[in-house]
mmCIF file of C-alpha atoms in Angstrom:
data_model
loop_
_atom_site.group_PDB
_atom_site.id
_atom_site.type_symbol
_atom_site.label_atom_id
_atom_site.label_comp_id
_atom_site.label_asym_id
_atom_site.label_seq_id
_atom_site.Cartn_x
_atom_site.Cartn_y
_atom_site.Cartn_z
ATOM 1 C CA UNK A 1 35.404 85.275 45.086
ATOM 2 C CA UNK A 2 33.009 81.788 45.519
ATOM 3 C CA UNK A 3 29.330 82.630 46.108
ATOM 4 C CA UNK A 4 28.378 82.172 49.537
ATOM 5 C CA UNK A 5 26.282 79.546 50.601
ATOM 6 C CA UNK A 6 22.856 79.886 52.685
ATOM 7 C CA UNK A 7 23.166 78.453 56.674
ATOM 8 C CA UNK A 8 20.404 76.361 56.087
ATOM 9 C CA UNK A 9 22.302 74.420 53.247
ATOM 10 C CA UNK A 10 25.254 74.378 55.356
ATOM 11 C CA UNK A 11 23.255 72.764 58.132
ATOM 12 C CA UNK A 12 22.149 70.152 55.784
ATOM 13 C CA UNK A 13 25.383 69.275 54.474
ATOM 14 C CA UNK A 14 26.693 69.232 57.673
ATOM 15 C CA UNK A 15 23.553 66.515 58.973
ATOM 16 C CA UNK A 16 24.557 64.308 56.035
ATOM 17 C CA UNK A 17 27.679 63.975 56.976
ATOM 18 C CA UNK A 18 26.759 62.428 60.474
ATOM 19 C CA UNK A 19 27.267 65.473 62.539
ATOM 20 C CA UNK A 20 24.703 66.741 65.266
ATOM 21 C CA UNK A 21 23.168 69.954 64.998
ATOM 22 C CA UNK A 22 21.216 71.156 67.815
ATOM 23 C CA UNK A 23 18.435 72.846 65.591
ATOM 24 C CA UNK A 24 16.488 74.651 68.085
ATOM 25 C CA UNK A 25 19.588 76.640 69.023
ATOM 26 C CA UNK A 26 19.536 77.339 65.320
ATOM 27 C CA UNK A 27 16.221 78.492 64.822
ATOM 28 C CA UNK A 28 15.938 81.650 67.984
ATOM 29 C CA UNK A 29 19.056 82.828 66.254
ATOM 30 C CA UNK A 30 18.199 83.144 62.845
ATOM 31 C CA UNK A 31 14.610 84.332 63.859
ATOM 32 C CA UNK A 32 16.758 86.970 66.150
ATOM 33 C CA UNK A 33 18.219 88.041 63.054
ATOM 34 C CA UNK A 34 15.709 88.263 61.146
ATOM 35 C CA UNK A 35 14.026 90.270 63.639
ATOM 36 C CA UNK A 36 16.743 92.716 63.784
ATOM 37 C CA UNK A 37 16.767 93.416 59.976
ATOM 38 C CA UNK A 38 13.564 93.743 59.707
ATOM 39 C CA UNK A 39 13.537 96.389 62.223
ATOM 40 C CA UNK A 40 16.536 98.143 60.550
ATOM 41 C CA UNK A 41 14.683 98.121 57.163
ATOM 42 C CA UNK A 42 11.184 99.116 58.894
ATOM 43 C CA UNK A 43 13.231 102.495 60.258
ATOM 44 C CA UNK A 44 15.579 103.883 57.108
ATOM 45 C CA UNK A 45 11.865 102.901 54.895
ATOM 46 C CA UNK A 46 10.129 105.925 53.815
ATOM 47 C CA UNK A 47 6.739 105.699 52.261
ATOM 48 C CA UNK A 48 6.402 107.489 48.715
ATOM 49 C CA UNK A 49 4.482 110.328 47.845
ATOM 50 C CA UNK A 50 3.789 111.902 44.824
ATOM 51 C CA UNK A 51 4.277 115.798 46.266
ATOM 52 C CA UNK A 52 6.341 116.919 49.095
ATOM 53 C CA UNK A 53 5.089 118.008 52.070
ATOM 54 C CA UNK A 54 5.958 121.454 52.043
ATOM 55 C CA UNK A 55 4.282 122.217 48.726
ATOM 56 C CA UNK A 56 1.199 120.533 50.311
ATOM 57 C CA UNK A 57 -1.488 123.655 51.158
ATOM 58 C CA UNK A 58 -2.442 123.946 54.846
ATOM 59 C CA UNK A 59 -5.818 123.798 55.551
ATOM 60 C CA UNK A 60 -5.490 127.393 56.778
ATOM 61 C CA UNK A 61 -4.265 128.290 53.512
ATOM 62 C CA UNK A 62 -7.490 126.230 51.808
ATOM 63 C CA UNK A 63 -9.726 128.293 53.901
ATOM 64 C CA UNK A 64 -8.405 131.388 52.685
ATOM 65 C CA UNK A 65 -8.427 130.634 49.534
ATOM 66 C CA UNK A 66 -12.258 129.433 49.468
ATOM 67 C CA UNK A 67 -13.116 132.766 52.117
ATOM 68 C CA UNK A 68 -15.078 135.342 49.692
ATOM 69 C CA UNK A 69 -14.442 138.138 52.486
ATOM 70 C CA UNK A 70 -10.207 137.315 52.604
ATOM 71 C CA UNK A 71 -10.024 137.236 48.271
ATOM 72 C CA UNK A 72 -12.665 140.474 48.275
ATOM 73 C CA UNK A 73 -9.991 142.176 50.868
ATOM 74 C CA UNK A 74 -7.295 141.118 49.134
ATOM 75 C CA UNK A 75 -8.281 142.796 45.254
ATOM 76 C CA UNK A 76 -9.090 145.886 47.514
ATOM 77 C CA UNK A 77 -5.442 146.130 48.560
ATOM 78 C CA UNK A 78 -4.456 145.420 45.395
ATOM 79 C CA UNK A 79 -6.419 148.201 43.811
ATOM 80 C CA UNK A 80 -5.464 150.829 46.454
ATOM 81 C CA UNK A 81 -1.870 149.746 45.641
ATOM 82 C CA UNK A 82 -2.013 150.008 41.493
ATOM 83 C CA UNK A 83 -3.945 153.243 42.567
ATOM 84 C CA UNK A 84 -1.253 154.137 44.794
ATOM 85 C CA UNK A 85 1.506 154.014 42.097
ATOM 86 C CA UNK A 86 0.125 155.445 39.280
ATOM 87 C CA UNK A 87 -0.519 159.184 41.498
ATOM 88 C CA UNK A 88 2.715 158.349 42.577
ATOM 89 C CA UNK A 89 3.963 158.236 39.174
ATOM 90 C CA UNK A 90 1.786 161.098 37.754
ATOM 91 C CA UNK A 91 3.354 163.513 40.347
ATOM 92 C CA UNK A 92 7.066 162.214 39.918
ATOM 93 C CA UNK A 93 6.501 163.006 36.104
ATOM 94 C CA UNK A 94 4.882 166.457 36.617
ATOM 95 C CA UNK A 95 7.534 167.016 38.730
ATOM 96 C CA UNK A 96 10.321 166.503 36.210
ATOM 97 C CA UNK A 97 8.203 167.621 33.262
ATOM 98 C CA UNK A 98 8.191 166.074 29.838
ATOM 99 C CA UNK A 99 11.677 164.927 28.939
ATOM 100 C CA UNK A 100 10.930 165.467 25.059
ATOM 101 C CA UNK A 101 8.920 168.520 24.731
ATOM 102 C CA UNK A 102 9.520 170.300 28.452
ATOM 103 C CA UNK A 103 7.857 173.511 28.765
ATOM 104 C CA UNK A 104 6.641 175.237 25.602
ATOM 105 C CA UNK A 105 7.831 179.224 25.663
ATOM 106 C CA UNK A 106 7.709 181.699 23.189
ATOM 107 C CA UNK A 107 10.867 181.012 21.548
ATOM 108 C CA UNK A 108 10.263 176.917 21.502
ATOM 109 C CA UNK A 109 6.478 178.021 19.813
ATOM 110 C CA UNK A 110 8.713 179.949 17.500
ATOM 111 C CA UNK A 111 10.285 176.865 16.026
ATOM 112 C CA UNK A 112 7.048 175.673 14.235
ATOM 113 C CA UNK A 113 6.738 178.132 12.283
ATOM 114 C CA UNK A 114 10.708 179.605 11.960
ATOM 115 C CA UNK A 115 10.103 182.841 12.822
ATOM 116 C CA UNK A 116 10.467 185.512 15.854
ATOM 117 C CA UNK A 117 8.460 185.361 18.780
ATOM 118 C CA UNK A 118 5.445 187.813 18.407
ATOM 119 C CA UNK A 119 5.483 190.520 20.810
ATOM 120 C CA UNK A 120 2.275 191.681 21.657
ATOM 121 C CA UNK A 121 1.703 195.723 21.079
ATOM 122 C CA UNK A 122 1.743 198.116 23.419
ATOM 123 C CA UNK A 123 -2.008 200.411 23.714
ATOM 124 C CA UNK A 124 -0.318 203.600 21.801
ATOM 125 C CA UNK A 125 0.570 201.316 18.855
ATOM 126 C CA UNK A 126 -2.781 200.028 18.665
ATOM 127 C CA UNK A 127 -3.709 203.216 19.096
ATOM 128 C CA UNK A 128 -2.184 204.377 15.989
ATOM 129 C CA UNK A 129 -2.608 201.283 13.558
ATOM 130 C CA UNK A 130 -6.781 202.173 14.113
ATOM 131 C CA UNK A 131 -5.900 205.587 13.418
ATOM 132 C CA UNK A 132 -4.284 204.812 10.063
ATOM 133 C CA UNK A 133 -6.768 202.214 9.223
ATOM 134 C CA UNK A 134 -9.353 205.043 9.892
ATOM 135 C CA UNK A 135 -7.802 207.363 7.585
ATOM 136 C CA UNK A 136 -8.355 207.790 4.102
ATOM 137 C CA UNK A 137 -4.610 208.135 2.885
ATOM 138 C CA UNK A 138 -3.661 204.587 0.917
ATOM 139 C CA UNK A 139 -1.483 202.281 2.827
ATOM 140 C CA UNK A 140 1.594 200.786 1.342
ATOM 141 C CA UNK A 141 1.024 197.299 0.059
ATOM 142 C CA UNK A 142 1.978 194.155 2.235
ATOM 143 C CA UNK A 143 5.072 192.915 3.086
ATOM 144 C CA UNK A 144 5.817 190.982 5.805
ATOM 145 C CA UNK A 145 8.876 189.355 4.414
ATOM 146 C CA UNK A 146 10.881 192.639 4.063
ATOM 147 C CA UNK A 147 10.153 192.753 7.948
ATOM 148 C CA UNK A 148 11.390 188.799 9.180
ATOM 149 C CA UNK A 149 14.668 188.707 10.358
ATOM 150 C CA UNK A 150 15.341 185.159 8.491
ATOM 151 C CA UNK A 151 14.299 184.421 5.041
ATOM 152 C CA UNK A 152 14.046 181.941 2.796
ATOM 153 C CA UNK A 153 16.325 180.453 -0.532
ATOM 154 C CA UNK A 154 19.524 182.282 2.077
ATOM 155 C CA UNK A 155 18.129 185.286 0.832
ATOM 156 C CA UNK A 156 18.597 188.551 3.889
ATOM 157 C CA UNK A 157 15.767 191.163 4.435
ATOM 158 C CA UNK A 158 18.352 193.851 3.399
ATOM 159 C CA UNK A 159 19.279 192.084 0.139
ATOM 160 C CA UNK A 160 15.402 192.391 -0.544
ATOM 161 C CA UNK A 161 14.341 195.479 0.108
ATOM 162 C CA UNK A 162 17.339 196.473 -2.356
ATOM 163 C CA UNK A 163 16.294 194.177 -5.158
ATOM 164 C CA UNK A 164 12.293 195.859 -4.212
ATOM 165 C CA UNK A 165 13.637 199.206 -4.669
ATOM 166 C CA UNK A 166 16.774 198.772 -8.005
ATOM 167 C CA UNK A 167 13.591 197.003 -9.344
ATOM 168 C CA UNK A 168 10.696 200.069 -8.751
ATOM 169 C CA UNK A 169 13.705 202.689 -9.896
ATOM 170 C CA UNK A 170 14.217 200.365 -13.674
ATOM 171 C CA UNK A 171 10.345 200.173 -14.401
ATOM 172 C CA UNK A 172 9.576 203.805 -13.043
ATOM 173 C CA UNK A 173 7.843 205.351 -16.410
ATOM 174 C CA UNK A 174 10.846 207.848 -18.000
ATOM 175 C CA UNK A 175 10.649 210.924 -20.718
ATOM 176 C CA UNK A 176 11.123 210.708 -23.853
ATOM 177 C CA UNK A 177 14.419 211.877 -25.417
ATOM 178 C CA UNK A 178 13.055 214.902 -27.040
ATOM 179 C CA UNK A 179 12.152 216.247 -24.382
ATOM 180 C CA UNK A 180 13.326 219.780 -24.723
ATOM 181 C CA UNK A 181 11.694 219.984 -28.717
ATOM 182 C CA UNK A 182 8.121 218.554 -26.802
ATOM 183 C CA UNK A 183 8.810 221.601 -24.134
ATOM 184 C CA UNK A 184 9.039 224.249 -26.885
ATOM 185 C CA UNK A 185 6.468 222.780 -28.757
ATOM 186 C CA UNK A 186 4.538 222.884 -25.412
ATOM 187 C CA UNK A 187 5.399 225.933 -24.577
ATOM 188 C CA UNK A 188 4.744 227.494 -28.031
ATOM 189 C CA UNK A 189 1.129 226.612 -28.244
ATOM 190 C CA UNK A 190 0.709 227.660 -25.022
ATOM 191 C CA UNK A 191 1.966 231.169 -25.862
ATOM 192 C CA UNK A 192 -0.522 230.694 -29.204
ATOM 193 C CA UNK A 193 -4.016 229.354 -27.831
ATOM 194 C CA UNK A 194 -5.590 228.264 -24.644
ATOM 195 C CA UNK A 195 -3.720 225.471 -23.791
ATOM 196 C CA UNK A 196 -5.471 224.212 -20.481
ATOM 197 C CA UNK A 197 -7.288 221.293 -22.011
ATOM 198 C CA UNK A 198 -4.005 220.434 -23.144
ATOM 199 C CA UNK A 199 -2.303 220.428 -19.488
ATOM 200 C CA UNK A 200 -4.640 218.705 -18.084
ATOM 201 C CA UNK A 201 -4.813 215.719 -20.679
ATOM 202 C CA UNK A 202 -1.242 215.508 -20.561
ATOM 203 C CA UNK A 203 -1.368 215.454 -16.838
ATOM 204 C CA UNK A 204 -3.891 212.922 -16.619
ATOM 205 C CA UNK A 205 -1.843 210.198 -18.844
ATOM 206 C CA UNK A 206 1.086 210.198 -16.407
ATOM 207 C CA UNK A 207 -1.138 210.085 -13.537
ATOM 208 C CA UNK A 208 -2.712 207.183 -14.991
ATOM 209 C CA UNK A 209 0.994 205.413 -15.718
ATOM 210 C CA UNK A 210 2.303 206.388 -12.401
ATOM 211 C CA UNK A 211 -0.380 204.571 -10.970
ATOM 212 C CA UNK A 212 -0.213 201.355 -13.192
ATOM 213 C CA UNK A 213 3.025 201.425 -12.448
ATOM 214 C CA UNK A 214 2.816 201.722 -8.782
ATOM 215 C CA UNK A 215 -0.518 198.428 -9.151
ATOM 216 C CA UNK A 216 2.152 196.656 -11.015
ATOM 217 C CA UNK A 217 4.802 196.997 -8.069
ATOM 218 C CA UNK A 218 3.098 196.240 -5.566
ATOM 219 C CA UNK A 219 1.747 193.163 -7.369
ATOM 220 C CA UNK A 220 5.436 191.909 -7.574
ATOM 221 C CA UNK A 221 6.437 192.965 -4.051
ATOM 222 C CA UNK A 222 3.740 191.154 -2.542
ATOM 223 C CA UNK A 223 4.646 187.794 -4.618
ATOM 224 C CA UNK A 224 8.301 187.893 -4.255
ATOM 225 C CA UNK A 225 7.095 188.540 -0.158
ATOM 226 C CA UNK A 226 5.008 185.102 -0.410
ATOM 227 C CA UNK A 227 7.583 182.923 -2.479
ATOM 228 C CA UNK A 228 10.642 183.962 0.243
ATOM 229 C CA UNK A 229 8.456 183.666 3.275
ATOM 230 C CA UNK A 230 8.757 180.833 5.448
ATOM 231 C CA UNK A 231 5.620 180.606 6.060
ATOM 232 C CA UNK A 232 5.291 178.639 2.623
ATOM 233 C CA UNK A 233 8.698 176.606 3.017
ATOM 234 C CA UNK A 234 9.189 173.330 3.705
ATOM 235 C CA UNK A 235 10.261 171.576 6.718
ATOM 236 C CA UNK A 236 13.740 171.268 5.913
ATOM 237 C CA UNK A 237 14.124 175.237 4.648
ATOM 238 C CA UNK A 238 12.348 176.092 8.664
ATOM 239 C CA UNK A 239 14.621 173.702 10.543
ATOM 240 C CA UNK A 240 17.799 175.435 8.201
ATOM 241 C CA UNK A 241 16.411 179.102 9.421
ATOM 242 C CA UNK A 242 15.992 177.501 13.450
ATOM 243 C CA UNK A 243 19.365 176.615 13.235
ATOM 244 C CA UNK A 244 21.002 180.100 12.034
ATOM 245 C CA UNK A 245 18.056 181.583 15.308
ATOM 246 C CA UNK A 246 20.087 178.706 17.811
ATOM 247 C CA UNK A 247 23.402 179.634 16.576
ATOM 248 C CA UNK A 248 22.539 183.615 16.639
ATOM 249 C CA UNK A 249 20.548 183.253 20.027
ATOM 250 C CA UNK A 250 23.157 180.799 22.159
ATOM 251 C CA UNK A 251 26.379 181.666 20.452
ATOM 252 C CA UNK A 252 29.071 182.799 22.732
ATOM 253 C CA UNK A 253 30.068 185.575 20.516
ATOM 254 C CA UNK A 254 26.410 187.144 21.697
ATOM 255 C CA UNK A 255 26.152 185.868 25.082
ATOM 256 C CA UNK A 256 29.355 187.046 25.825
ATOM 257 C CA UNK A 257 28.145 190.523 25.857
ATOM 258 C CA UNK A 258 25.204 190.701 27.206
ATOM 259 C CA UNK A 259 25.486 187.607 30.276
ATOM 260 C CA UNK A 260 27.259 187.256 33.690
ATOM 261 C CA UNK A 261 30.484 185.660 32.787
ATOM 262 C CA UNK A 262 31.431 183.046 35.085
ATOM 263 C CA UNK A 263 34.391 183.523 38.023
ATOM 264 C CA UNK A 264 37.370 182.654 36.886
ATOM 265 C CA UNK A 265 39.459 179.310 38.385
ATOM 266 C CA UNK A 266 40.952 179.585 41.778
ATOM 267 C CA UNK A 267 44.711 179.144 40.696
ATOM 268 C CA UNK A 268 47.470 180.672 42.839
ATOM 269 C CA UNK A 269 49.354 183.382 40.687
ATOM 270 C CA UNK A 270 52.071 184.479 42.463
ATOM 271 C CA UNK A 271 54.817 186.940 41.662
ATOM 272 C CA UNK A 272 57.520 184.510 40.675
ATOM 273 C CA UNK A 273 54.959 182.361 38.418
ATOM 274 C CA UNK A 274 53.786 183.287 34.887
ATOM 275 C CA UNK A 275 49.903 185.170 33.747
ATOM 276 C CA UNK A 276 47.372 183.027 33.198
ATOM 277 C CA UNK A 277 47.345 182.220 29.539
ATOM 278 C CA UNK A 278 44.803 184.353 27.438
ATOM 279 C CA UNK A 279 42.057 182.548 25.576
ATOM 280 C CA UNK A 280 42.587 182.196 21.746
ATOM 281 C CA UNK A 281 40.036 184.952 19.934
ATOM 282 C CA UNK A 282 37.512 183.247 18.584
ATOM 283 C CA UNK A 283 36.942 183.295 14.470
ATOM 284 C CA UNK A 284 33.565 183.590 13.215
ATOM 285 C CA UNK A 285 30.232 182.617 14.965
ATOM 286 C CA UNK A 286 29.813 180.563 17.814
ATOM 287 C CA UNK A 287 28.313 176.620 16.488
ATOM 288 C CA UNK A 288 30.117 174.845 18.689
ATOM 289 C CA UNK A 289 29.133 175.091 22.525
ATOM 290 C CA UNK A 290 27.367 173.302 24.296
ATOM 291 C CA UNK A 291 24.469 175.935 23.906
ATOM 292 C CA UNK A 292 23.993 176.367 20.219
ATOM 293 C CA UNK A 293 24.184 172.188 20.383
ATOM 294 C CA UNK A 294 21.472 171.814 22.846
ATOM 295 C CA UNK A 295 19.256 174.673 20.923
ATOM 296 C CA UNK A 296 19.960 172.420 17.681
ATOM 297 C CA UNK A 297 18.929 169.450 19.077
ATOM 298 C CA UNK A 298 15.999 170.655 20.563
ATOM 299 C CA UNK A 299 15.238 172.387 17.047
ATOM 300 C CA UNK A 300 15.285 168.713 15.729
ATOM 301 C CA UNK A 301 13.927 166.968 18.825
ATOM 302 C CA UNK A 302 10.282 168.985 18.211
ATOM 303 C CA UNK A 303 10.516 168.485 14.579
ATOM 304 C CA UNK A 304 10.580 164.501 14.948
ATOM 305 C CA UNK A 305 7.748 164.463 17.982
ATOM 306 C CA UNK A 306 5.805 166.963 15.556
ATOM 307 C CA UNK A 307 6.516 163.862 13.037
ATOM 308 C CA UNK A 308 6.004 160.765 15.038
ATOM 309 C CA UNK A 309 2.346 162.797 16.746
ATOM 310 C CA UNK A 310 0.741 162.988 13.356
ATOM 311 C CA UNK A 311 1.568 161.050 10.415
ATOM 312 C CA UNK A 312 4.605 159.161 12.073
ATOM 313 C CA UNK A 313 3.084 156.573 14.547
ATOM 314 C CA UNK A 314 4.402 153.435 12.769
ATOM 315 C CA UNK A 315 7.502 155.379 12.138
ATOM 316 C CA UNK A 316 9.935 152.921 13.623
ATOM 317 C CA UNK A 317 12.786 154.281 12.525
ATOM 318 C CA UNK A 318 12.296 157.959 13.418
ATOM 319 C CA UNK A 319 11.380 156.803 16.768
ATOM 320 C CA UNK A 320 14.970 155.665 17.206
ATOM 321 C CA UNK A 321 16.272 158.827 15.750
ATOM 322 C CA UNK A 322 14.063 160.993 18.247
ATOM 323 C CA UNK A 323 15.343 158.377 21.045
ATOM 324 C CA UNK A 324 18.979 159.046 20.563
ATOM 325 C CA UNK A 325 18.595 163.219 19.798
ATOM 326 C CA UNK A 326 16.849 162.640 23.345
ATOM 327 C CA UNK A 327 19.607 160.949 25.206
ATOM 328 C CA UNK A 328 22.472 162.653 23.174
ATOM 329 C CA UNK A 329 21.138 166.299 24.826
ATOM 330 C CA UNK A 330 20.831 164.759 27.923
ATOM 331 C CA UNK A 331 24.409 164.557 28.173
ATOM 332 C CA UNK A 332 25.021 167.809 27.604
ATOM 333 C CA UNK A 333 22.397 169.223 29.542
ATOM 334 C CA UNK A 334 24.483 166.757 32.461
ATOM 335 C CA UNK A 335 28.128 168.466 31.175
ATOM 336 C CA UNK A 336 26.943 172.126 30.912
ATOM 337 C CA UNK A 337 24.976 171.879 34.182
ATOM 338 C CA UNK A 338 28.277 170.357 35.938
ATOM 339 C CA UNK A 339 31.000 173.596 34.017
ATOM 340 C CA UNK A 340 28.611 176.311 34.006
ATOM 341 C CA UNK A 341 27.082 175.341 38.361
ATOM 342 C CA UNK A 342 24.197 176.576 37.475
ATOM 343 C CA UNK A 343 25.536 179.970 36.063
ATOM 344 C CA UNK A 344 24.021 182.622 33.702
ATOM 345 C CA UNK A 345 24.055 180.902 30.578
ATOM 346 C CA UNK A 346 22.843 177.523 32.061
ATOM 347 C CA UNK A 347 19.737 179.764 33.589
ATOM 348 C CA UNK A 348 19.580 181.720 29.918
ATOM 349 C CA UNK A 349 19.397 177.955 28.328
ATOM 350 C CA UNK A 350 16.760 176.618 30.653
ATOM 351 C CA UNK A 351 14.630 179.562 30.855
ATOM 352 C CA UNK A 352 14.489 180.207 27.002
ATOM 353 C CA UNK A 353 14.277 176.465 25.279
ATOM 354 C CA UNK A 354 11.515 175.201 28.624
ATOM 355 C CA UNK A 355 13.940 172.731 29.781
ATOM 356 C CA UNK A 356 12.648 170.806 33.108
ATOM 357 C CA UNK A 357 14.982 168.731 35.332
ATOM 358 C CA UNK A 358 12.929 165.420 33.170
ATOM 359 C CA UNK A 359 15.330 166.431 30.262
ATOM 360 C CA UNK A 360 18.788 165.475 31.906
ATOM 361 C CA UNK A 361 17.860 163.736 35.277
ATOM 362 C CA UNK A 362 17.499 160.470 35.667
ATOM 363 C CA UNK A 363 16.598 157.902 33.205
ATOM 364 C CA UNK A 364 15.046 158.983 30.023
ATOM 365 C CA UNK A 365 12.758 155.755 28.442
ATOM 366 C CA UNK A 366 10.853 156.691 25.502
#
């Protein structure tokens, strides 16, 4: 397309040429024109500014900002709020309880140390054990192992006291063979002279290896007590012996005995339809339920927090562990809550391991 020429030049050409042009005519309508642009481009132009105008801060909003009294109000709220939330959030975690550790009860206090809860004695017991001390009969030498249910090395209290005893009955001080010819002899200068210095001497020796004997017993009974012990084992050997108590304590093959079973399932048996199907005996011990897991867990739970509280704090990768023990119980706490409807062995499983509703409600963020 040809470029367009201005009027102006047109209205020159045209004047060459010889033609009138009435130029006033002209002139009002191009200043018209004009005049009309001008006011078109003077209404669709905006001026520029570098923000926009709703960012812009009142002056309302200045003076607050630049008010002492408004900002000092303001960090009071604040305050009251964060103060607000956090006896909020001590209450909501009382509440719940500790989702690691729950309550600690004489069996969980047991763990540490892998044996029995102490029972405290009765007044007649204490009553007696003064008496005893006050007497002036010798005691029998310690040993506690030969009284703990669980031992050390897989070795049973029973087996023990048998090995104790085989052992006292082989180094027990015997006769001699000729027995019978020392008896006549014996006998014969008995019958000949006064033989009471004699009897007495003789009598005196085996005293003396009876007792040596009996020193050198107790000697061994009392280290054999200290090497089984727990009390001297390692971690590993007490969390072994915690396990057997979980399996022993929660098993179903106890429980069964001594708690509430649960009501059977509502399903219509009618005469035409067959008996319920009977339950296949169980074999063994119980170390599968969702009991003896929970007690396991919670066995290893306390040994990692025990960890990660005193020589574990950089321990990144027991942290984890503990983490996913934590969340792994949870879920059964959840599936045994939901079967057993809050049943016998669900109370037996709370009451006895300290379990709070922090352990399996909600979310659990170590």
């Amino acid at each position: 397309m040809p470029p367009r020429l201005p009027t102006c030049l047109h209205l020159q050409l045209e004047a060459g040429n010889g033609i009138s042009v009435d130029y006033s005519v002209l002139e009002a309508n191009e200043s018209a024109v004009l005049a009309g642009f001008t006011s078109q481009s003077s209404i669709s132009r905006r001026a520029f500014t570098p923000s926009s105008r709703q960012c812009k801060p009142t002056s309302e909003k200045q003076r607050k900002h630049r008010d002492p009294y408004a900002l000092a109000q303001a960090r009071a709220l604040k305050a009251a709020n964060l103060k607000r939330q956090e006896v909020l959030k001590k209450e909501r975690a009382g509440s719940l309880g500790n989702p690691v550790r729950g309550i600690l009860t004489p069996f969980v206090e047991s763990l540490d140390h892998a044996l029995p809860q102490t029972v405290k004695p009765s007044v007649r017991a204490t009553t007696r054990a003064s008496k005893a001390e006050a007497s002036s009969e010798p005691q029998p030498p310690p040993a506690d192992a030969i009284n703990e249910t669980h031992l050390n090395y897989f070795v049973s209290s029973s087996e023990l006291a048998d090995a104790l005893e085989r052992s006292h009955f082989l180094t027990e001080p015997t006769q001699s063979s000729d027995q019978d010819k020392v008896d006549a002899e014996v006998d014969a200068k008995r019958e000949a002279a006064d033989s009471d210095k004699a009897d007495s001497e003789e009598a005196e020796s085996k005293r003396r290896e009876m007792n040596t004997h009996s020193q050198q017993h107790a000697k061994a009974q009392t280290a054999l007590a200290r090497i089984v012990s727990l009390a001297n084992g390692n971690s590993q050997d007490k969390t072994r012996v915690n396990i057997q108590r979980c399996i022993d304590t929660f098993g179903r093959h106890n429980t069964d005995q001594q708690l509430k079973q649960r009501a059977p399932s509502n399903v219509p048996r009618g005469p035409g339809l067959p008996p319920a199907p009977e339950k296949t005996p169980r074999a063994g011990p119980d170390t599968g339920s969702s009991e003896v897991q929970i007690g396991v867990l919670t066995t290893k739970i306390r040994v990692l927090a025990n960890h990660l509280e005193t020589i574990g704090r950089t321990d990144k990768v027991n942290k984890r562990n503990l983490r996913l023990l934590v969340h792994r119980r949870q879920k059964l706490l959840t599936y045994l809550r939901r079967k057993e409807r809050g049943g016998a062995r669900w109370q037996n499983l709370v009451n006895t391991l300290g379990l709070t509703d922090g352990t399996w409600m909600g979310e659990i963020s170590l």
